[in-house]
Tab-separated table of C-alpha atoms and ligand atoms in Angstrom:
chain	number	residue	atom	x	y	z
A	1	UNK	CA	76.039	122.954	136.874
A	2	UNK	CA	78.858	124.330	139.025
A	3	UNK	CA	78.346	125.144	142.685
A	4	UNK	CA	80.457	125.926	145.767
A	5	UNK	CA	79.704	123.133	148.240
A	6	UNK	CA	80.422	123.177	151.972
A	7	UNK	CA	80.933	119.604	153.200
A	8	UNK	CA	82.136	120.371	156.707
A	9	UNK	CA	82.498	123.456	158.881
A	10	UNK	CA	86.067	124.702	158.960
A	11	UNK	CA	86.815	123.367	155.466
A	12	UNK	CA	87.062	125.458	152.286
A	13	UNK	CA	84.143	125.446	149.861
A	14	UNK	CA	84.589	122.938	147.026
A	15	UNK	CA	83.750	124.161	143.497
A	16	UNK	CA	82.321	121.180	141.634
A	17	UNK	CA	79.549	119.920	139.383
A	18	UNK	CA	76.272	119.094	141.134
A	19	UNK	CA	72.840	118.171	139.847
A	20	UNK	CA	69.823	120.457	140.114
A	21	UNK	CA	66.366	118.947	139.611
A	22	UNK	CA	63.660	120.914	137.767
A	23	UNK	CA	61.326	123.179	139.751
A	24	UNK	CA	58.269	121.552	141.361
A	25	UNK	CA	54.900	123.284	141.822
A	26	UNK	CA	55.344	126.861	143.053
A	27	UNK	CA	59.084	126.875	142.336
A	28	UNK	CA	61.281	128.778	139.919
A	29	UNK	CA	64.533	127.864	138.135
A	30	UNK	CA	67.008	130.757	138.181
A	31	UNK	CA	70.245	131.564	136.371
A	32	UNK	CA	72.258	133.310	139.083
A	33	UNK	CA	73.545	136.748	138.075
A	34	UNK	CA	75.197	137.997	141.270
A	35	UNK	CA	75.863	136.711	144.798
A	36	UNK	CA	77.054	138.818	147.740
A	37	UNK	CA	79.717	137.834	150.259
A	38	UNK	CA	77.844	138.181	153.569
A	39	UNK	CA	79.134	137.263	157.020
A	40	UNK	CA	76.134	135.031	157.727
A	41	UNK	CA	77.508	132.430	155.286
A	42	UNK	CA	80.875	132.770	157.028
A	43	UNK	CA	79.211	131.961	160.368
A	44	UNK	CA	78.191	128.627	158.774
A	45	UNK	CA	81.587	128.057	157.124
A	46	UNK	CA	83.315	128.572	160.490
A	47	UNK	CA	80.794	126.401	162.354
A	48	UNK	CA	79.517	129.330	164.455
A	49	UNK	CA	76.016	128.733	163.083
A	50	UNK	CA	74.638	125.239	162.568
A	51	UNK	CA	73.408	124.052	159.182
A	52	UNK	CA	72.684	120.738	157.512
A	53	UNK	CA	75.618	119.532	155.366
A	54	UNK	CA	76.612	119.283	152.637
A	55	UNK	CA	75.177	122.608	151.572
A	56	UNK	CA	75.368	125.219	148.873
A	57	UNK	CA	75.564	128.555	150.704
A	58	UNK	CA	74.812	132.041	149.383
A	59	UNK	CA	71.675	133.924	150.438
A	60	UNK	CA	72.276	137.384	148.916
A	61	UNK	CA	71.469	136.796	145.278
A	62	UNK	CA	69.789	137.882	142.075
A	63	UNK	CA	69.291	136.362	138.659
A	64	UNK	CA	67.104	135.675	135.668
A	65	UNK	CA	64.201	133.233	135.503
A	66	UNK	CA	64.997	130.269	133.229
A	67	UNK	CA	61.765	128.340	133.693
A	68	UNK	CA	58.947	127.905	136.182
A	69	UNK	CA	57.214	124.950	137.837
A	70	UNK	CA	53.456	124.250	137.704
A	71	UNK	CA	51.171	126.958	139.052
A	72	UNK	CA	53.735	129.764	139.151
A	73	UNK	CA	52.087	133.099	138.344
A	74	UNK	CA	54.339	135.839	139.749
A	75	UNK	CA	57.270	135.457	137.350
A	76	UNK	CA	57.954	134.107	133.857
A	77	UNK	CA	61.068	133.073	131.945
A	78	UNK	CA	63.311	136.066	131.226
A	79	UNK	CA	62.254	138.067	134.307
A	80	UNK	CA	65.026	139.535	136.420
A	81	UNK	CA	64.569	138.943	140.151
A	82	UNK	CA	65.944	139.658	143.598
A	83	UNK	CA	66.059	136.452	145.685
A	84	UNK	CA	64.664	136.547	149.223
A	85	UNK	CA	66.174	134.179	151.779
A	86	UNK	CA	62.863	134.066	153.637
A	87	UNK	CA	60.288	132.819	151.140
A	88	UNK	CA	56.962	132.298	152.861
A	89	UNK	CA	53.939	130.008	152.865
A	90	UNK	CA	51.211	132.682	153.016
A	91	UNK	CA	49.076	130.608	155.415
A	92	UNK	CA	50.704	130.602	158.864
A	93	UNK	CA	49.921	133.008	161.706
A	94	UNK	CA	52.921	135.212	160.881
A	95	UNK	CA	52.227	135.439	157.141
A	96	UNK	CA	48.612	136.313	157.895
A	97	UNK	CA	49.587	139.005	160.397
A	98	UNK	CA	51.910	140.821	157.993
A	99	UNK	CA	55.172	139.397	159.384
A	100	UNK	CA	56.160	137.081	156.536
A	101	UNK	CA	59.837	137.437	157.544
A	102	UNK	CA	58.944	135.144	160.484
A	103	UNK	CA	57.060	132.523	158.379
A	104	UNK	CA	56.615	129.250	160.319
A	105	UNK	CA	56.938	126.994	157.283
A	106	UNK	CA	60.186	128.668	156.271
A	107	UNK	CA	61.652	128.226	159.752
A	108	UNK	CA	60.460	124.607	159.978
A	109	UNK	CA	62.263	123.627	156.760
A	110	UNK	CA	65.925	124.656	157.211
A	111	UNK	CA	68.235	123.622	154.393
A	112	UNK	CA	65.435	122.524	152.052
A	113	UNK	CA	62.748	124.157	149.944
A	114	UNK	CA	59.328	124.810	151.514
A	115	UNK	CA	58.144	121.203	150.960
A	116	UNK	CA	61.041	119.823	153.015
A	117	UNK	CA	62.975	118.335	150.069
A	118	UNK	CA	66.041	119.454	148.127
A	119	UNK	CA	66.503	119.955	144.398
A	120	UNK	CA	70.295	119.869	144.760
A	121	UNK	CA	72.136	116.552	144.847
A	122	UNK	CA	75.225	114.706	143.727
A	123	UNK	CA	74.136	111.273	142.653
A	124	UNK	CA	72.221	109.918	145.642
A	125	UNK	CA	73.742	112.373	148.123
A	126	UNK	CA	71.402	115.248	148.802
A	127	UNK	CA	72.800	118.752	149.092
A	128	UNK	CA	71.055	121.400	151.195
A	129	UNK	CA	69.983	124.863	150.065
A	130	UNK	CA	71.093	127.657	152.416
A	131	UNK	CA	68.261	130.138	153.008
A	132	UNK	CA	66.268	128.515	150.165
A	133	UNK	CA	68.501	130.582	147.867
A	134	UNK	CA	71.842	128.674	147.537
A	135	UNK	CA	73.211	131.246	145.089
A	136	UNK	CA	76.907	130.284	145.274
A	137	UNK	CA	76.154	128.323	142.107
A	138	UNK	CA	75.438	128.857	138.433
A	139	UNK	CA	71.735	128.060	138.898
A	140	UNK	CA	69.189	127.622	141.671
A	141	UNK	CA	65.651	126.418	142.232
A	142	UNK	CA	63.792	128.665	144.673
A	143	UNK	CA	60.203	129.110	145.893
A	144	UNK	CA	58.086	131.537	143.887
A	145	UNK	CA	57.520	133.614	147.038
A	146	UNK	CA	61.283	134.165	147.205
A	147	UNK	CA	61.357	135.976	143.831
A	148	UNK	CA	60.937	139.753	143.738
A	149	UNK	CA	60.861	141.033	140.133
A	150	UNK	CA	62.847	144.118	139.101
A	151	UNK	CA	63.089	145.959	135.763
A	152	UNK	CA	65.013	144.105	133.027
A	153	UNK	CA	67.805	146.693	133.117
A	154	UNK	CA	68.163	146.855	136.915
A	155	UNK	CA	71.793	145.930	137.700
A	156	UNK	CA	72.191	142.386	139.056
A	157	UNK	CA	74.858	143.116	141.744
A	158	UNK	CA	72.734	145.914	143.226
A	159	UNK	CA	69.689	143.607	143.090
A	160	UNK	CA	71.639	140.931	144.985
A	161	UNK	CA	72.585	143.370	147.741
A	162	UNK	CA	68.939	144.367	148.171
A	163	UNK	CA	68.383	140.636	148.774
A	164	UNK	CA	70.261	140.845	152.074
A	165	UNK	CA	72.470	143.646	153.365
A	166	UNK	CA	70.442	146.624	152.131
A	167	UNK	CA	67.052	145.355	153.307
A	168	UNK	CA	68.469	143.919	156.560
A	169	UNK	CA	70.310	147.129	157.457
A	170	UNK	CA	68.046	149.882	156.138
A	171	UNK	CA	65.013	147.886	157.326
A	172	UNK	CA	66.373	147.609	160.886
A	173	UNK	CA	66.596	151.406	160.987
A	174	UNK	CA	63.290	152.295	159.315
A	175	UNK	CA	60.915	149.369	159.951
A	176	UNK	CA	62.175	148.008	163.268
A	177	UNK	CA	63.623	150.960	165.215
A	178	UNK	CA	61.620	153.599	163.316
A	179	UNK	CA	64.306	156.142	164.162
A	180	UNK	CA	62.844	159.591	164.723
A	181	UNK	CA	64.341	162.785	163.200
A	182	UNK	CA	67.112	164.418	165.211
A	183	UNK	CA	67.756	161.413	167.425
A	184	UNK	CA	71.156	159.933	168.277
A	185	UNK	CA	72.167	156.552	166.879
A	186	UNK	CA	75.146	154.227	167.466
A	187	UNK	CA	75.876	151.339	165.085
A	188	UNK	CA	78.197	148.640	166.476
A	189	UNK	CA	79.694	146.794	163.485
A	190	UNK	CA	79.846	148.661	160.166
A	191	UNK	CA	80.315	145.964	157.544
A	192	UNK	CA	77.936	145.371	154.640
A	193	UNK	CA	74.857	145.273	156.866
A	194	UNK	CA	75.959	147.898	159.422
A	195	UNK	CA	76.716	150.449	156.678
A	196	UNK	CA	73.107	150.047	155.602
A	197	UNK	CA	71.916	150.703	159.147
A	198	UNK	CA	74.028	153.878	158.982
A	199	UNK	CA	72.404	154.989	155.739
A	200	UNK	CA	68.973	153.978	157.054
A	201	UNK	CA	69.584	156.261	160.047
A	202	UNK	CA	70.611	159.071	157.687
A	203	UNK	CA	67.426	158.487	155.682
A	204	UNK	CA	65.408	158.940	158.898
A	205	UNK	CA	67.185	162.258	159.530
A	206	UNK	CA	68.965	161.091	162.667
A	207	UNK	CA	70.905	163.896	164.344
A	208	UNK	CA	74.105	162.102	165.320
A	209	UNK	CA	75.132	158.771	163.802
A	210	UNK	CA	78.050	157.181	165.650
A	211	UNK	CA	79.825	154.355	163.811
A	212	UNK	CA	81.580	151.828	166.080
A	213	UNK	CA	83.960	149.351	164.426
A	214	UNK	CA	87.371	147.829	165.133
A	215	UNK	CA	88.460	148.496	161.523
A	216	UNK	CA	89.568	152.009	160.566
A	217	UNK	CA	88.722	151.226	156.929
A	218	UNK	CA	85.107	150.338	157.783
A	219	UNK	CA	84.854	153.520	159.884
A	220	UNK	CA	85.929	155.557	156.837
A	221	UNK	CA	83.235	153.786	154.808
A	222	UNK	CA	80.694	154.609	157.503
A	223	UNK	CA	81.545	158.320	157.345
A	224	UNK	CA	80.861	158.214	153.578
A	225	UNK	CA	77.517	156.502	154.208
A	226	UNK	CA	76.247	159.114	156.648
A	227	UNK	CA	77.973	158.578	159.994
A	228	UNK	CA	78.793	161.830	161.790
A	229	UNK	CA	81.273	160.350	164.291
A	230	UNK	CA	83.398	157.234	164.513
A	231	UNK	CA	84.633	155.194	167.465
A	232	UNK	CA	87.224	152.406	167.344
A	233	UNK	CA	86.881	150.044	170.365
A	234	UNK	CA	90.530	149.011	170.027
A	235	UNK	CA	91.495	152.617	170.800
A	236	UNK	CA	88.801	153.780	173.227
A	237	UNK	CA	86.048	152.294	175.386
A	238	UNK	CA	83.058	152.325	172.998
A	239	UNK	CA	80.401	152.786	175.692
A	240	UNK	CA	82.224	155.735	177.278
A	241	UNK	CA	82.854	157.249	173.830
A	242	UNK	CA	79.170	157.017	172.784
A	243	UNK	CA	78.132	158.561	176.116
A	244	UNK	CA	80.614	161.386	175.704
A	245	UNK	CA	79.281	162.120	172.198
A	246	UNK	CA	75.680	162.196	173.478
A	247	UNK	CA	76.024	164.596	176.388
A	248	UNK	CA	76.584	161.769	178.884
A	249	UNK	CA	73.195	160.179	178.098
A	250	UNK	CA	73.946	157.347	175.685
A	251	UNK	CA	72.315	157.027	172.255
A	252	UNK	CA	68.555	157.011	171.636
A	253	UNK	CA	68.971	153.973	169.367
A	254	UNK	CA	71.835	151.468	169.283
A	255	UNK	CA	72.296	148.617	166.811
A	256	UNK	CA	74.395	145.465	167.122
A	257	UNK	CA	75.478	144.413	163.628
A	258	UNK	CA	78.330	141.967	164.104
A	259	UNK	CA	77.031	138.947	166.010
A	260	UNK	CA	78.693	138.361	169.401
A	261	UNK	CA	77.763	138.479	173.074
A	262	UNK	CA	80.300	141.240	173.657
A	263	UNK	CA	78.918	143.559	170.958
A	264	UNK	CA	75.353	143.004	172.210
A	265	UNK	CA	76.555	144.193	175.633
A	266	UNK	CA	78.249	147.216	174.047
A	267	UNK	CA	75.030	148.140	172.229
A	268	UNK	CA	72.942	147.640	175.387
A	269	UNK	CA	75.250	149.674	177.609
A	270	UNK	CA	75.640	152.485	175.050
A	271	UNK	CA	71.866	153.133	174.909
A	272	UNK	CA	70.436	155.944	177.013
A	273	UNK	CA	67.664	155.598	179.590
A	274	UNK	CA	64.515	154.793	177.646
A	275	UNK	CA	66.640	153.975	174.607
A	276	UNK	CA	66.103	151.186	172.084
A	277	UNK	CA	68.673	148.449	171.417
A	278	UNK	CA	68.212	146.549	168.142
A	279	UNK	CA	70.171	143.301	167.727
A	280	UNK	CA	70.701	142.327	164.079
A	281	UNK	CA	73.672	139.943	164.390
A	282	UNK	CA	73.428	136.298	165.430
A	283	UNK	CA	76.067	135.480	168.031
A	284	UNK	CA	77.694	132.021	167.710
A	285	UNK	CA	75.461	129.228	169.066
A	286	UNK	CA	76.091	128.810	172.803
A	287	UNK	CA	77.432	132.339	173.299
A	288	UNK	CA	75.447	134.600	175.642
A	289	UNK	CA	75.295	138.305	176.368
A	290	UNK	CA	75.235	139.489	179.948
A	291	UNK	CA	72.565	142.158	180.419
A	292	UNK	CA	72.072	143.895	183.766
A	293	UNK	CA	68.367	143.237	184.526
A	294	UNK	CA	68.308	146.189	186.893
A	295	UNK	CA	69.451	148.545	184.126
A	296	UNK	CA	66.858	147.032	181.793
A	297	UNK	CA	64.040	147.882	184.219
A	298	UNK	CA	65.187	151.009	185.996
A	299	UNK	CA	66.494	152.592	182.819
A	300	UNK	CA	63.490	151.393	180.804
A	301	UNK	CA	65.588	150.208	177.892
A	302	UNK	CA	63.950	148.279	175.067
A	303	UNK	CA	65.980	145.319	173.784
A	304	UNK	CA	64.715	143.813	170.537
A	305	UNK	CA	65.810	141.586	167.700
A	306	UNK	CA	65.451	142.333	164.016
A	307	UNK	CA	65.438	139.638	161.323
A	308	UNK	CA	65.713	140.616	157.663
A	309	UNK	CA	65.268	144.257	158.613
A	310	UNK	CA	61.813	143.376	159.992
A	311	UNK	CA	60.796	143.890	156.365
A	312	UNK	CA	58.172	142.139	154.242
A	313	UNK	CA	60.429	141.205	151.336
A	314	UNK	CA	57.780	141.221	148.595
A	315	UNK	CA	56.540	144.728	149.358
A	316	UNK	CA	59.606	146.288	150.957
A	317	UNK	CA	62.351	145.264	148.514
A	318	UNK	CA	60.656	147.340	145.769
A	319	UNK	CA	60.879	150.228	148.267
A	320	UNK	CA	64.662	149.669	148.462
A	321	UNK	CA	64.772	149.671	144.645
A	322	UNK	CA	62.985	153.055	144.650
A	323	UNK	CA	65.290	154.483	147.321
A	324	UNK	CA	68.310	153.406	145.263
A	325	UNK	CA	66.966	154.723	141.966
A	326	UNK	CA	66.111	158.094	143.492
A	327	UNK	CA	69.616	158.405	144.962
A	328	UNK	CA	68.420	158.247	148.585
A	329	UNK	CA	70.536	155.188	149.387
A	330	UNK	CA	73.911	154.245	147.951
A	331	UNK	CA	74.469	150.669	146.828
A	332	UNK	CA	77.108	151.279	144.139
A	333	UNK	CA	79.581	152.535	146.741
A	334	UNK	CA	79.240	149.295	148.740
A	335	UNK	CA	80.342	147.117	145.840
A	336	UNK	CA	84.091	147.311	146.082
A	337	UNK	CA	85.266	143.965	144.721
A	338	UNK	CA	83.887	141.460	142.264
A	339	UNK	CA	84.929	137.812	142.040
A	340	UNK	CA	84.523	134.660	139.989
A	341	UNK	CA	82.695	131.760	141.658
A	342	UNK	CA	85.916	129.727	141.701
A	343	UNK	CA	87.551	132.460	143.832
A	344	UNK	CA	84.926	132.318	146.577
A	345	UNK	CA	87.303	131.101	149.295
A	346	UNK	CA	89.511	134.123	148.601
A	347	UNK	CA	86.439	136.378	148.728
A	348	UNK	CA	85.752	135.120	152.266
A	349	UNK	CA	89.394	135.681	153.243
A	350	UNK	CA	89.014	139.286	152.050
A	351	UNK	CA	85.824	140.000	154.047
A	352	UNK	CA	87.616	141.837	156.868
A	353	UNK	CA	89.740	143.894	154.464
A	354	UNK	CA	89.626	147.580	155.307
A	355	UNK	CA	88.759	148.534	151.724
A	356	UNK	CA	85.911	146.033	151.330
A	357	UNK	CA	82.320	147.271	151.624
A	358	UNK	CA	80.781	144.248	149.974
A	359	UNK	CA	82.412	141.636	147.750
A	360	UNK	CA	80.120	140.281	145.020
A	361	UNK	CA	80.459	137.216	142.804
A	362	UNK	CA	79.550	138.296	139.282
A	363	UNK	CA	81.077	135.514	137.135
A	364	UNK	CA	79.723	131.998	137.405
B	401	LIG	N1	83.132	145.910	167.735
B	401	LIG	C1	82.694	146.606	166.647
B	401	LIG	N2	82.724	146.108	165.391
B	401	LIG	C2	83.238	144.886	165.210
B	401	LIG	C3	83.721	144.107	166.295
B	401	LIG	C4	83.658	144.680	167.602
B	401	LIG	N3	84.097	144.012	168.676
B	401	LIG	N4	84.177	142.935	165.809
B	401	LIG	C5	83.991	142.980	164.457
B	401	LIG	N5	83.424	144.153	164.093
B	401	LIG	C6	83.069	144.629	162.777
B	401	LIG	C7	83.971	144.167	161.640
B	401	LIG	O1	85.169	144.914	161.571
B	401	LIG	C8	83.089	144.389	160.426
B	401	LIG	O2	83.241	145.673	159.874
B	401	LIG	C9	81.671	144.269	161.001
B	401	LIG	O3	81.797	144.130	162.407
B	401	LIG	C10	80.938	143.054	160.423
B	401	LIG	O4	80.768	143.292	159.066
B	401	LIG	P1	80.741	142.151	157.941
B	401	LIG	O5	80.660	142.845	156.603
B	401	LIG	O6	81.811	141.181	158.161
B	401	LIG	O7	79.372	141.426	158.254
B	401	LIG	P2	77.954	141.607	157.553
B	401	LIG	O8	77.589	143.040	157.614
B	401	LIG	O9	77.988	140.916	156.249
B	401	LIG	O10	76.988	140.726	158.490
B	401	LIG	C11	76.695	141.141	159.757
B	401	LIG	C12	75.601	140.246	160.387
B	401	LIG	C13	75.368	140.806	161.757
B	401	LIG	C14	74.334	140.319	159.562
B	401	LIG	C15	76.073	138.770	160.416
B	401	LIG	O11	77.312	138.682	161.021
B	401	LIG	C16	75.091	137.916	161.225
B	401	LIG	O12	75.147	137.823	162.437
B	401	LIG	N6	74.179	137.251	160.544
B	401	LIG	C17	73.197	136.425	161.179
B	401	LIG	C18	71.889	137.137	161.214
B	401	LIG	C19	71.136	136.807	160.003
B	401	LIG	O13	70.890	135.677	159.680
B	401	LIG	N7	70.815	137.824	159.245
B	401	LIG	C20	70.165	137.621	158.021
B	401	LIG	C21	71.134	137.269	156.917
B	401	LIG	S1	72.444	138.389	156.834
B	402	LIG	ZN1	73.326	138.245	154.653
């Protein structure tokens, strides 16, 4: 089958034939239907995030079950599924305490399936699976716990986006921050994930939602997704602008949704006394944010991370499906460009385009 393989950071992805072994116990063989172009893969492509190579990237995916390995009970051939990039073991401390997004076994097996081996290879060379999804390919083998069934007619691109940007962004707003009605919110970075933080804040009935982004196009998107104000840091100081829009206080909740030390500082400094700062982005390895410890204590700010929207994929992704189907969140409006798998390098070149909400690969 065809896959986009990353051999070395800084190099383009290579579209080529690779071998995919059949699913083992507890695993599922998937025909990929859609794969989103998320910045997290780009962090790996650029070498800003470390990963075992060679690797098939792609962690925002959906598809149809082709066949299942021994013991699989949750899905059967023909089922349509959202793929979760944090499948879980069900036995570790975090799974047992309702935080499966932090599963120990998942984190201890980067680049492989949960048993520590790969199904992808090219002859004797093994190829790693990014996020246990590896959906920049025609097919994938994934753990059963990474499959969330949807109705047979649920659209595959929308299902893929629920697999990452929707759940990560909306979840950060509703499960992690638990934004309260009428409060003020600032979202630093309004790409695919940040726009979902914006609509998550709208869903929580936030009073003011301030979008902060260096791209005018993304700011326009944010206004369509529920932002009430926009701030461009290339034109004005973002911290001063957020303070001015919040009566000099700073925002009740701020979100960092780009992944850099500088934007973490912006989010921290733009929060009011007693405010909550939620960091969603992963800054490049080795980069640090400088936080004033005095401000942290004397201003009683809360600084917290959020991974996968602090959601429990198996129970919370169906919630996202419901929110979409009842018109409470917009996913259609995010999908601005579709691509063929062979055009994936172009799709990553387009990611910063002002008219791009989310690119999606729909032809494999
Ligand atoms: N100030 C404000 N906005 C900025 C700045 C800045 N200095 N620099 C860039 N931006 C904007 C860009 O213009 C863009 O609109 C936005 O930030 C980023 O959007 P995208 O679409 O490129 O990125 P996303 O939304 O696909 O991904 C954002 C993440 C933060 C999720 C990603 O970058 C990341 O850090 N991922 C690692 C965390 C993780 O693993 N999450 C789970 C899988 S996604
Ligand atoms: Zn992602």
